[in-house]
Coordinates of N, CA and C in Angstrom, one line a residue:
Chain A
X1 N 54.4 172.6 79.4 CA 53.7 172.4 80.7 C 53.9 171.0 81.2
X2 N 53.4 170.8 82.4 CA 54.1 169.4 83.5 C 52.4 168.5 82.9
X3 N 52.7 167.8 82.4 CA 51.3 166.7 82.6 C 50.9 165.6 83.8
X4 N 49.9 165.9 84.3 CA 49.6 165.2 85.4 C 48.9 164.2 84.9
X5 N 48.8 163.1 85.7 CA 47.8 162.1 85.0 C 47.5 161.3 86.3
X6 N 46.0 160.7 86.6 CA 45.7 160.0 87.2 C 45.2 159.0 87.5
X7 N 45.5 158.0 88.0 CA 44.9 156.3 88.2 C 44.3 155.9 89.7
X8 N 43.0 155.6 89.3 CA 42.3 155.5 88.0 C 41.2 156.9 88.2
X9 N 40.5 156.7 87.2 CA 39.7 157.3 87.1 C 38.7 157.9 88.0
X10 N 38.1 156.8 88.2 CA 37.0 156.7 89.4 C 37.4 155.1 90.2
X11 N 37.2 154.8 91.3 CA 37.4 153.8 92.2 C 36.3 153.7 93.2
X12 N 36.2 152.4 93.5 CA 34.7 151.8 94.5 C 35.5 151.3 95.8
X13 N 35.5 151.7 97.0 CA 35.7 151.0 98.1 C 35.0 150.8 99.0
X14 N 34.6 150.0 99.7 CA 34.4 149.3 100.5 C 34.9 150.8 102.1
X15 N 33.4 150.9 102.6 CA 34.0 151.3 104.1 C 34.7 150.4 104.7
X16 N 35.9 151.5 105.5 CA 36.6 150.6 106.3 C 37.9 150.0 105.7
X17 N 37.8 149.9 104.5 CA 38.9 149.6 102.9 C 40.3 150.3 102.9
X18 N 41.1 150.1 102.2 CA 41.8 151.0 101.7 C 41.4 151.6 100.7
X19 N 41.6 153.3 100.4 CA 41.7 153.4 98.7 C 43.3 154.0 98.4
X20 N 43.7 153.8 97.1 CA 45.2 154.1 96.6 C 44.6 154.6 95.6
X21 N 45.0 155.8 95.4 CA 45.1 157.1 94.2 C 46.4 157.1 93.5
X22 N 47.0 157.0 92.2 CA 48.3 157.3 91.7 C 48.0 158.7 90.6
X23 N 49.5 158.8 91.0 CA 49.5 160.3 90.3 C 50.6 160.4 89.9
X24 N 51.0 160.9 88.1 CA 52.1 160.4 87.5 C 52.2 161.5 86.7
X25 N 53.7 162.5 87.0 CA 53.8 163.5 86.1 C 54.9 163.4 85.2
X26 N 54.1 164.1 84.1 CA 55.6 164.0 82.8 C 56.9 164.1 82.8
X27 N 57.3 165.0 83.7 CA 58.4 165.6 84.8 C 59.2 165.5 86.4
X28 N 60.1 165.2 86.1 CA 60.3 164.6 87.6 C 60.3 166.2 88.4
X29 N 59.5 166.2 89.5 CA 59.0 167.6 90.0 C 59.9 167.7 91.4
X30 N 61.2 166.9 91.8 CA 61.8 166.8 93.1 C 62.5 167.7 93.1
X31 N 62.2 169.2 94.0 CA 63.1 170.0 93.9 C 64.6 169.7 94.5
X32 N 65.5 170.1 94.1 CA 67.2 169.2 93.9 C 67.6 169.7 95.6
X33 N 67.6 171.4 95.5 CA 68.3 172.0 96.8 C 67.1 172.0 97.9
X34 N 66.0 172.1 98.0 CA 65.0 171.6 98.9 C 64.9 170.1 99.4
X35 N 65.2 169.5 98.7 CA 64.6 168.0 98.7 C 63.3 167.8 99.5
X36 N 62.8 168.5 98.1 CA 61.1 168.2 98.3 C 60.6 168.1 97.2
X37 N 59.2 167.0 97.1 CA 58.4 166.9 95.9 C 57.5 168.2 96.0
X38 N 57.1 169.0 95.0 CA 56.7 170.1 95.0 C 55.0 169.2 94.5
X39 N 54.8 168.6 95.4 CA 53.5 167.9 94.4 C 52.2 168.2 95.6
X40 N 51.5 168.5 95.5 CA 49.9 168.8 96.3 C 48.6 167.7 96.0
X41 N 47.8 167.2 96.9 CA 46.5 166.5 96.9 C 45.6 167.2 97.4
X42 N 44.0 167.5 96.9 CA 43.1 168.0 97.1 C 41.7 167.3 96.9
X43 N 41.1 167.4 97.8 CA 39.7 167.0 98.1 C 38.8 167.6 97.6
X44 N 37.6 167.0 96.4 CA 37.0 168.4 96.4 C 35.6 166.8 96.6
X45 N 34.8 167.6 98.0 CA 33.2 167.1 97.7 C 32.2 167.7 96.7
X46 N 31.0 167.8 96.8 CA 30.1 167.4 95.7 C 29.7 169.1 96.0
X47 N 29.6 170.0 94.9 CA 29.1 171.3 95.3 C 30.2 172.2 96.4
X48 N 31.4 171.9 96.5 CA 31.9 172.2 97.5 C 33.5 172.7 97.1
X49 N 34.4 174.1 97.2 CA 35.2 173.9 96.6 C 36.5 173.0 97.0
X50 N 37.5 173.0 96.1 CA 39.0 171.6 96.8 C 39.5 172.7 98.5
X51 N 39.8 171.5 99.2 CA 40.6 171.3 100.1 C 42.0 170.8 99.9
X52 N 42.9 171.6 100.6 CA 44.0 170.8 100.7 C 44.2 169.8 101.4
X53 N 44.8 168.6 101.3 CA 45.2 167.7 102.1 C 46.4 167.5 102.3
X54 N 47.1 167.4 101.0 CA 48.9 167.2 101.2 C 49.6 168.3 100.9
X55 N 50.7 168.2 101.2 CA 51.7 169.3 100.2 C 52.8 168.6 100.2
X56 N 54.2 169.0 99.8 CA 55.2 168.2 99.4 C 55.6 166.6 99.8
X57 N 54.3 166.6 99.1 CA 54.0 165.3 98.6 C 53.2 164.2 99.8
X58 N 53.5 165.0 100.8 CA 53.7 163.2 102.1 C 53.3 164.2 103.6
X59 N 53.1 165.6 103.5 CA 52.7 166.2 104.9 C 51.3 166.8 104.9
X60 N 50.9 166.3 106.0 CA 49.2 166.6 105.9 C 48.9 168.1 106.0
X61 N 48.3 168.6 105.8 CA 47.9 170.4 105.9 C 47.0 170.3 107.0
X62 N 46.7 171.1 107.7 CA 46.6 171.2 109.3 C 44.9 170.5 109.4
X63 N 44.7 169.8 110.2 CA 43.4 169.4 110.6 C 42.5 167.9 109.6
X64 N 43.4 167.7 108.6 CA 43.7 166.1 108.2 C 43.8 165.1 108.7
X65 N 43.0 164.2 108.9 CA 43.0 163.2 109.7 C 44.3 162.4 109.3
X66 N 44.5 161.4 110.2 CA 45.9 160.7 109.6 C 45.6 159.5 109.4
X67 N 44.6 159.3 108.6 CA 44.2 158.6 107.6 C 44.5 158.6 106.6
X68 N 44.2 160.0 105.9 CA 45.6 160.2 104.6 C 47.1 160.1 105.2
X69 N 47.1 159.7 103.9 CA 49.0 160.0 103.5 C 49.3 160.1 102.2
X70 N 50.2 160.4 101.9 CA 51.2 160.8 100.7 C 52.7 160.3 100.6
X71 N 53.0 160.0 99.8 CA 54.0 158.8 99.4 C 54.6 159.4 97.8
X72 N 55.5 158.8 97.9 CA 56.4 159.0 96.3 C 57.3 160.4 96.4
X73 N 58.2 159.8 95.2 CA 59.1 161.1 94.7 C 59.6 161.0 93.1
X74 N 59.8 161.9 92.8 CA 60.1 162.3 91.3 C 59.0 162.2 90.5
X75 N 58.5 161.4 89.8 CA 57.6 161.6 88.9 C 56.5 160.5 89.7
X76 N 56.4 159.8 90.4 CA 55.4 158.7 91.3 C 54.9 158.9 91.9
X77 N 54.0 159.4 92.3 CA 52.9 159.6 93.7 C 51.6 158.8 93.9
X78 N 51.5 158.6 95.1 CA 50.3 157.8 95.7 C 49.6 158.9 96.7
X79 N 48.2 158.7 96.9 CA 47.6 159.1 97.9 C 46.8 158.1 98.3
X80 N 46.6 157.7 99.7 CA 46.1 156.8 100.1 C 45.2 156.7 101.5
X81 N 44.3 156.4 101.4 CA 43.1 156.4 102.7 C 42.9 155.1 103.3
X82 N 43.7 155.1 104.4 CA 43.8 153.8 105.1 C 42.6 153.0 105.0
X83 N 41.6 153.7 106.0 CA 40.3 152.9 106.2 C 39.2 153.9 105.9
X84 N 38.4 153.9 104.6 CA 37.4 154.7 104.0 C 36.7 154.8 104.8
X85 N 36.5 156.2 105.3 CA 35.1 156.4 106.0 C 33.8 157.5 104.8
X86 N 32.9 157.3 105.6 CA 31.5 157.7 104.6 C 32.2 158.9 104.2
X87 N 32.6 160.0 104.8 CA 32.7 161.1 104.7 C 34.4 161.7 103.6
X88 N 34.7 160.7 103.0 CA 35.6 160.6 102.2 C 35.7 160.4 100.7
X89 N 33.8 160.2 101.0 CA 33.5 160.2 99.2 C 33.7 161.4 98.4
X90 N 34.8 161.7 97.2 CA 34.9 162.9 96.7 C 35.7 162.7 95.4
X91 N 35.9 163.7 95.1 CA 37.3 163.8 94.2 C 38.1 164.3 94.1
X92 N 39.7 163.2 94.3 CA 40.4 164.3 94.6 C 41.6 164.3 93.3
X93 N 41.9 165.3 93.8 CA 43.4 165.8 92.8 C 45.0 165.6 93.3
X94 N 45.5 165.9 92.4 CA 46.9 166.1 92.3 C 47.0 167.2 91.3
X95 N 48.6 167.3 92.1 CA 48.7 169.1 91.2 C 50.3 169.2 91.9
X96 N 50.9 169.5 91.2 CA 52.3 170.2 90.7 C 52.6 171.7 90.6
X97 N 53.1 171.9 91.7 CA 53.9 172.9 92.3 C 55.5 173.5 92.4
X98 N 55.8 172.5 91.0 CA 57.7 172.7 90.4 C 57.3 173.7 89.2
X99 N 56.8 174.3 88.6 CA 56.8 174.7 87.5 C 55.5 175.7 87.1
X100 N 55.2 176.9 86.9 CA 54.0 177.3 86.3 C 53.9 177.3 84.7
X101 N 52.5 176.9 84.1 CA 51.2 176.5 85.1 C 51.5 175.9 86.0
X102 N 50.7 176.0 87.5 CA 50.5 174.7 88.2 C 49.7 173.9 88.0
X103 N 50.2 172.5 87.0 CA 48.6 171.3 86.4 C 48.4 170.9 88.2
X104 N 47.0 170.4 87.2 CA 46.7 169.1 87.9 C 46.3 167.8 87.3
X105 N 46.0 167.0 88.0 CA 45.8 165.4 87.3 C 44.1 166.0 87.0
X106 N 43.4 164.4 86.6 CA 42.2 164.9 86.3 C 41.1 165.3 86.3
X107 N 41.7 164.4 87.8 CA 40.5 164.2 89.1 C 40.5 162.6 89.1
X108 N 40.0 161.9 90.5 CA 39.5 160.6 90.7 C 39.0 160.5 91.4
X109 N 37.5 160.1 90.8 CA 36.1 160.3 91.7 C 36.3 159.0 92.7
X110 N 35.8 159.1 94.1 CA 36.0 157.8 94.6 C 34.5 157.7 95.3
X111 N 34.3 156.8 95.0 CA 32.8 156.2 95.9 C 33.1 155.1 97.1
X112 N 32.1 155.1 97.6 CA 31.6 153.8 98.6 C 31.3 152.5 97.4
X113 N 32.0 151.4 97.7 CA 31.6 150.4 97.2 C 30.5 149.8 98.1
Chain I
X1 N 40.7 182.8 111.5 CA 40.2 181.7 110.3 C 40.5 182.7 109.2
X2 N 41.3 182.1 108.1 CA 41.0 182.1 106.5 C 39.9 182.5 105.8
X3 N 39.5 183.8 105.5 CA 38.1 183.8 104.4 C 38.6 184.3 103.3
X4 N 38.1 183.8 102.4 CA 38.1 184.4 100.8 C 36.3 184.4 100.5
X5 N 36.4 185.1 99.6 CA 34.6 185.8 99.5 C 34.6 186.4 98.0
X6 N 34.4 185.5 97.4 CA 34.6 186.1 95.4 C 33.3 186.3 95.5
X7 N 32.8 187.3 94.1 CA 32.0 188.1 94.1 C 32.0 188.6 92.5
X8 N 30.9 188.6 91.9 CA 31.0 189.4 90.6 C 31.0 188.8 89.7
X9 N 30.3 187.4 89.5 CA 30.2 186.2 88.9 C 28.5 186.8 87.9
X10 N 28.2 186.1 87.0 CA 27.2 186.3 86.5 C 26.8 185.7 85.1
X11 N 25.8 186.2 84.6 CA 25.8 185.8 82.9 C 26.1 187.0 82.1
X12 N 27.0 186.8 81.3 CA 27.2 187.6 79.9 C 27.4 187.2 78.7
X13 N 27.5 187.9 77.5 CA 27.1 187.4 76.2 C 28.5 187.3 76.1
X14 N 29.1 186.7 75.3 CA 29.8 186.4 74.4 C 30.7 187.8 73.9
X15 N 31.6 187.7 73.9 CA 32.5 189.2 73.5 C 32.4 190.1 74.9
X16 N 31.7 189.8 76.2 CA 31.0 190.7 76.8 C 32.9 190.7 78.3
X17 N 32.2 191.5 79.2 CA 33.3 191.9 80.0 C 32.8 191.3 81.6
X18 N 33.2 191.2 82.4 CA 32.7 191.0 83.9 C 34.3 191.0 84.5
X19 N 34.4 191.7 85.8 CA 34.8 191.8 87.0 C 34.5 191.2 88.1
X20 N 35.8 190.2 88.8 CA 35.2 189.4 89.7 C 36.1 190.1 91.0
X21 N 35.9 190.0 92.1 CA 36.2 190.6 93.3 C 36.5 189.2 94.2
X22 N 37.3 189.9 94.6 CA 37.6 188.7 95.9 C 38.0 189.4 97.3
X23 N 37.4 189.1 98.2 CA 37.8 190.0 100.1 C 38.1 188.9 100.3
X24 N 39.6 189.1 100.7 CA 40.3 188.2 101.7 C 40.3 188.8 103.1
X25 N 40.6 187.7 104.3 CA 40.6 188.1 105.7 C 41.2 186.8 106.4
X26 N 41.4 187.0 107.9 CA 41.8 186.2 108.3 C 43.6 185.5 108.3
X27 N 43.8 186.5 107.4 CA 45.9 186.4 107.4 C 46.3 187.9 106.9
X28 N 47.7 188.2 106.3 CA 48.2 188.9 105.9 C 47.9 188.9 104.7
X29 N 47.3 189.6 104.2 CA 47.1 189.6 102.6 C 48.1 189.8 102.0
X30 N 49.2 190.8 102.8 CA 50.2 191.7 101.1 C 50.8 190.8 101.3
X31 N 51.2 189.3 102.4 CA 52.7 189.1 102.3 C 52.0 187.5 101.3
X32 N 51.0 187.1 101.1 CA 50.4 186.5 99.9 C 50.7 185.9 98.3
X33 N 51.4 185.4 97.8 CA 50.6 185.2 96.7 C 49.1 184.9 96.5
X34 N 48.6 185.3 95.4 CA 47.0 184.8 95.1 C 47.2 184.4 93.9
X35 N 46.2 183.7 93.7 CA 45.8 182.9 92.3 C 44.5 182.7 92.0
X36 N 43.7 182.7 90.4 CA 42.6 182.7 89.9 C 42.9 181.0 89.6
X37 N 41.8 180.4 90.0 CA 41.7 179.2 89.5 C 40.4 178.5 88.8
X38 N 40.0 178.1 88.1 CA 38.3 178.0 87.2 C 37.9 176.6 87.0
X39 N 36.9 176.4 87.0 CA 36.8 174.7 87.0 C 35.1 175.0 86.6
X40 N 35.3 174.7 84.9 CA 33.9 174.3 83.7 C 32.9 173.3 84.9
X41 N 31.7 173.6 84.2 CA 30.4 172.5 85.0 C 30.8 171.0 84.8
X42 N 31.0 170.0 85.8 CA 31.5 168.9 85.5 C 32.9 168.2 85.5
X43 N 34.1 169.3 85.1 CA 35.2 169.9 84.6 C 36.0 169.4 86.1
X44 N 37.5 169.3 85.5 CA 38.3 169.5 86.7 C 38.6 171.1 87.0
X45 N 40.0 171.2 87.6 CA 40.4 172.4 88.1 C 41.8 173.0 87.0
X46 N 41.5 174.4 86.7 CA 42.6 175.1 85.6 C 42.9 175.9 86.1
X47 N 44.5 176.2 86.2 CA 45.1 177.1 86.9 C 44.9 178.3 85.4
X48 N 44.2 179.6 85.7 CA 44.0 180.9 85.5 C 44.9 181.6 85.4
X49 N 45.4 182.2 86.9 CA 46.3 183.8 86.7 C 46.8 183.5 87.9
X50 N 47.7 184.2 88.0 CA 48.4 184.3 89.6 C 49.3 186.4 89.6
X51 N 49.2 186.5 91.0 CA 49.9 187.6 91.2 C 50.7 187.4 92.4
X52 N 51.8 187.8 92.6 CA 52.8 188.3 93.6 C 52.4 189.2 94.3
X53 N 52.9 188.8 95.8 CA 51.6 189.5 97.1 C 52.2 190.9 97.0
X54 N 53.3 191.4 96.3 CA 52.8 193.0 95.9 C 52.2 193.8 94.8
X55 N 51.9 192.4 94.4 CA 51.3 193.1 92.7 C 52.4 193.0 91.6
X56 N 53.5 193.2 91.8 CA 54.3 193.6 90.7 C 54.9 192.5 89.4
X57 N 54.5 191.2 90.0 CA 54.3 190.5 88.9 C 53.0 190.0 88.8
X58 N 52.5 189.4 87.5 CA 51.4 189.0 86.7 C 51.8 187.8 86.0
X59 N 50.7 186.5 86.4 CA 51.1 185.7 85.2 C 49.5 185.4 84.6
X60 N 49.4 184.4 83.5 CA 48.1 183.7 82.8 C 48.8 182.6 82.1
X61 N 47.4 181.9 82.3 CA 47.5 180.7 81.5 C 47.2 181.4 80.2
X62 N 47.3 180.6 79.1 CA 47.5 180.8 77.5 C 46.1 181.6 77.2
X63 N 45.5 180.1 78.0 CA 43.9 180.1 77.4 C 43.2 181.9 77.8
X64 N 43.8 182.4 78.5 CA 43.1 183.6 78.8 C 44.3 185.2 79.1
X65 N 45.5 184.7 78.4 CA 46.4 186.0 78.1 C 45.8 186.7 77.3
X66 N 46.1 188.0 77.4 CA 45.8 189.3 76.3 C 44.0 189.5 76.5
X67 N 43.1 188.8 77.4 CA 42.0 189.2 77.5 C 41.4 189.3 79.0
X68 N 42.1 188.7 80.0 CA 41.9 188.8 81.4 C 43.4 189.4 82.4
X69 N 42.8 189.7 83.2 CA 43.7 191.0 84.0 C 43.4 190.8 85.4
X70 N 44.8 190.4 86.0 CA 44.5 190.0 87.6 C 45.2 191.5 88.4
X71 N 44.8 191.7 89.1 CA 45.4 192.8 90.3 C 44.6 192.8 91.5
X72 N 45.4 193.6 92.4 CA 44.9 193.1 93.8 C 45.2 194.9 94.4
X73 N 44.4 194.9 95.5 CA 44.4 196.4 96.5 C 45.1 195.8 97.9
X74 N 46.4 195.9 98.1 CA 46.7 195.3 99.7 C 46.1 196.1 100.5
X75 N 46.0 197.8 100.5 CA 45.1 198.6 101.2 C 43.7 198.0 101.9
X76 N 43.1 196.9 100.9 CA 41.9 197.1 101.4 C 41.8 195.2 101.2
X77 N 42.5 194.3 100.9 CA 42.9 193.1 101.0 C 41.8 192.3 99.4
X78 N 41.9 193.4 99.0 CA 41.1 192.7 98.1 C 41.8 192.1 96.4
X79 N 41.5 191.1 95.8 CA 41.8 190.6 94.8 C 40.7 190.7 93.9
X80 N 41.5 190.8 92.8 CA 40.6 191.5 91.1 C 40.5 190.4 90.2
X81 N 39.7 190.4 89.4 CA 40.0 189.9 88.1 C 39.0 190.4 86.8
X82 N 39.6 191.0 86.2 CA 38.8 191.8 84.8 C 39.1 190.8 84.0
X83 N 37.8 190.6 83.4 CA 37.8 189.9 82.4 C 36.9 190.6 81.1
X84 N 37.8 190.4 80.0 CA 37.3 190.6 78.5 C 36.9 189.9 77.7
X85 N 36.5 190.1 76.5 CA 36.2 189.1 75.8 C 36.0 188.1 75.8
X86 N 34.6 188.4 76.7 CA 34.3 186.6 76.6 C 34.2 185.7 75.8
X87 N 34.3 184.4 76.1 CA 34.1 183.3 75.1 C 33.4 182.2 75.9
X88 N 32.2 181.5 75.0 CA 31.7 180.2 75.7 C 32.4 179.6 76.3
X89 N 33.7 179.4 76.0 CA 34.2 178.0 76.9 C 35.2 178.9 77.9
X90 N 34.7 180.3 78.9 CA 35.3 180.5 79.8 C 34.1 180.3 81.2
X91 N 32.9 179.8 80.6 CA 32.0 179.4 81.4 C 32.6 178.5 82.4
X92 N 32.6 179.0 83.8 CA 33.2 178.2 85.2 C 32.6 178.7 86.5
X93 N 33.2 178.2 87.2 CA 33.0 178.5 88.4 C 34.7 179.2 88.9
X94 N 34.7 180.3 89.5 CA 36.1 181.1 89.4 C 36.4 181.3 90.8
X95 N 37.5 180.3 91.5 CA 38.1 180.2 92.7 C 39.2 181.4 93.1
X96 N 39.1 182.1 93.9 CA 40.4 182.6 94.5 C 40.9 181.7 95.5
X97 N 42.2 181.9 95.0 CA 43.0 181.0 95.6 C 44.5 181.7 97.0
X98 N 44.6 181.0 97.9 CA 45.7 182.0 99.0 C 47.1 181.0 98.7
X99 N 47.9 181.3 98.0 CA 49.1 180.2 97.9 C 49.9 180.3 99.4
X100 N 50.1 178.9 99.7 CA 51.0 178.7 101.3 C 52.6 179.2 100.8
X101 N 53.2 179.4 101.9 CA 54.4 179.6 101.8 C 55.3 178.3 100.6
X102 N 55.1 177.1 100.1 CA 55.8 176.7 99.1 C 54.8 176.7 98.2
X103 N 54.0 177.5 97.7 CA 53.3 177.9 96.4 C 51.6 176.9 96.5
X104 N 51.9 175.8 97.5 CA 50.8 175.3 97.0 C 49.6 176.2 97.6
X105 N 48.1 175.6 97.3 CA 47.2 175.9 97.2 C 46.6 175.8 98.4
X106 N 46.8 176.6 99.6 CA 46.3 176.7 100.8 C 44.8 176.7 101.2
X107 N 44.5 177.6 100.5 CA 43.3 178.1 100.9 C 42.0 178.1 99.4
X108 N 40.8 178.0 99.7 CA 39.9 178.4 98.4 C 38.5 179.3 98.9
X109 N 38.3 180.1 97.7 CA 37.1 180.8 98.5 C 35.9 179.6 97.9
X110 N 34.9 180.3 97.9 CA 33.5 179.1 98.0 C 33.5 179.3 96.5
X111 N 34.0 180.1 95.1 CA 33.6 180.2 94.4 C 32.1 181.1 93.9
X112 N 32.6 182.1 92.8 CA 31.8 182.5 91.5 C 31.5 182.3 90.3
X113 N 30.3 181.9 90.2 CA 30.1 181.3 88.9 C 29.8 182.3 88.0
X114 N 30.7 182.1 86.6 CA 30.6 182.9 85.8 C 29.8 182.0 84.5
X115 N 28.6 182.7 83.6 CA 28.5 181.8 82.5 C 28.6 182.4 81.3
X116 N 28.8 182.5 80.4 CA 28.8 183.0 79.3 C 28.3 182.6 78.1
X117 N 26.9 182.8 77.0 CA 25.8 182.8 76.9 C 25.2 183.5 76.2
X118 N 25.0 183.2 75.1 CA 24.0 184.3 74.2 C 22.3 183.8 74.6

């Protein structure tokens, strides 16, 4: 199976801040004849199930502010929130879409600093 | 709009059985993949089971081969999951999932909580 892993754990930002999420799988997940990262980000709030946000790797899923983004290829991924707003406190994921299972990372809880 | 609507979540003992239901709406169900996804109290997110939007394939994660069973009715847009032999640590909350056209994870229903419990 693909291991996902995520940095860091939990993270404090500041509204208005950036936050950067990394996401780092065992496997380089770049499909060859697509040229696409098969890699997904998901939002999950408090009591609430995940949302999607990304998909291969870097395109927002419909109604995503473009405030997120997605970045990286092969085994490197970032997810990144320009300027934190309140309503962005959650946890989100990464998850891998080359291979079944489809993992995910661990989670990375982000707060308001 | 997208609905998924799981259903059939509950408490059972240990060794015990439960059936979870899922009504999808709001797209084409048969041309679909779906997937069971479960995430423990606390817990992140474990990919479960998956089916091919005509049924004819089946997959499972380890942790629940040979005792859980996914199938789906395109007739009536609904998604299954039997489950057997329970065990404590399948206590979750159990997501149906609508996979997008490159597999990822499009859609999620609100979730069924299953616990399992003597």
């Amino acid at each position: 199976d693909i291991v996902m892993t995520q940095s860091p754990d939990s993270l404090a930002v500041s509204l208005g801040e950036r936050a950067t999420i990394n996401c780092k799988s065992s496997q380089n997940i770049l499909h060859s004849s697509k040229n696409k990262n098969l890699l997904a980000w998901y939002q999950q709030k408090s009591g609430q199930p995940p949302k999607l946000l990304i998909y291969w790797a870097s395109t927002r899923a419909s109604g995503v502010p473009d405030r997120f983004s997605g970045s990286g290829s092969g085994t490197d991924f970032t997810l990144t929130i320009s300027s934190l707003q309140a309503e962005d406190v959650a946890v989100y994921y990464c998850q891998q879409y080359y291979s079944s299972p489809y993992t995910f990372g661990q989670g990375t809880n982000l707060e308001i600093k | 709009e997208v609905q998924l609507v799981e259903s059939g979540g509950g408490l059972v003992q240990p060794g015990g059985s439960l059936r979870l239901s899922c009504s999808a709406s709001g797209f084409t169900f048969s041309t679909h993949a779906m997937n069971w996804v479960r995430q423990a109290p606390g817990k992140g997110l474990e990919y479960v089971s998956a089916i091919t939007s005509n049924g004819a394939a089946t997959y499972y994660a380890d942790s629940v081969k040979g005792r859980f069973t996914i199938s789906r009715d395109n007739s009536k847009n609904m998604l299954f999951f039997q489950m057997s032999s329970l065990r404590v640590e399948d206590t979750a909350i159990y997501y149906c999932v609508k996979l997008g056209v490159g597999s990822w994870y499009e859609a999620w229903g609100q979730g069924t909580l299953v616990t399992v419990s003597s």
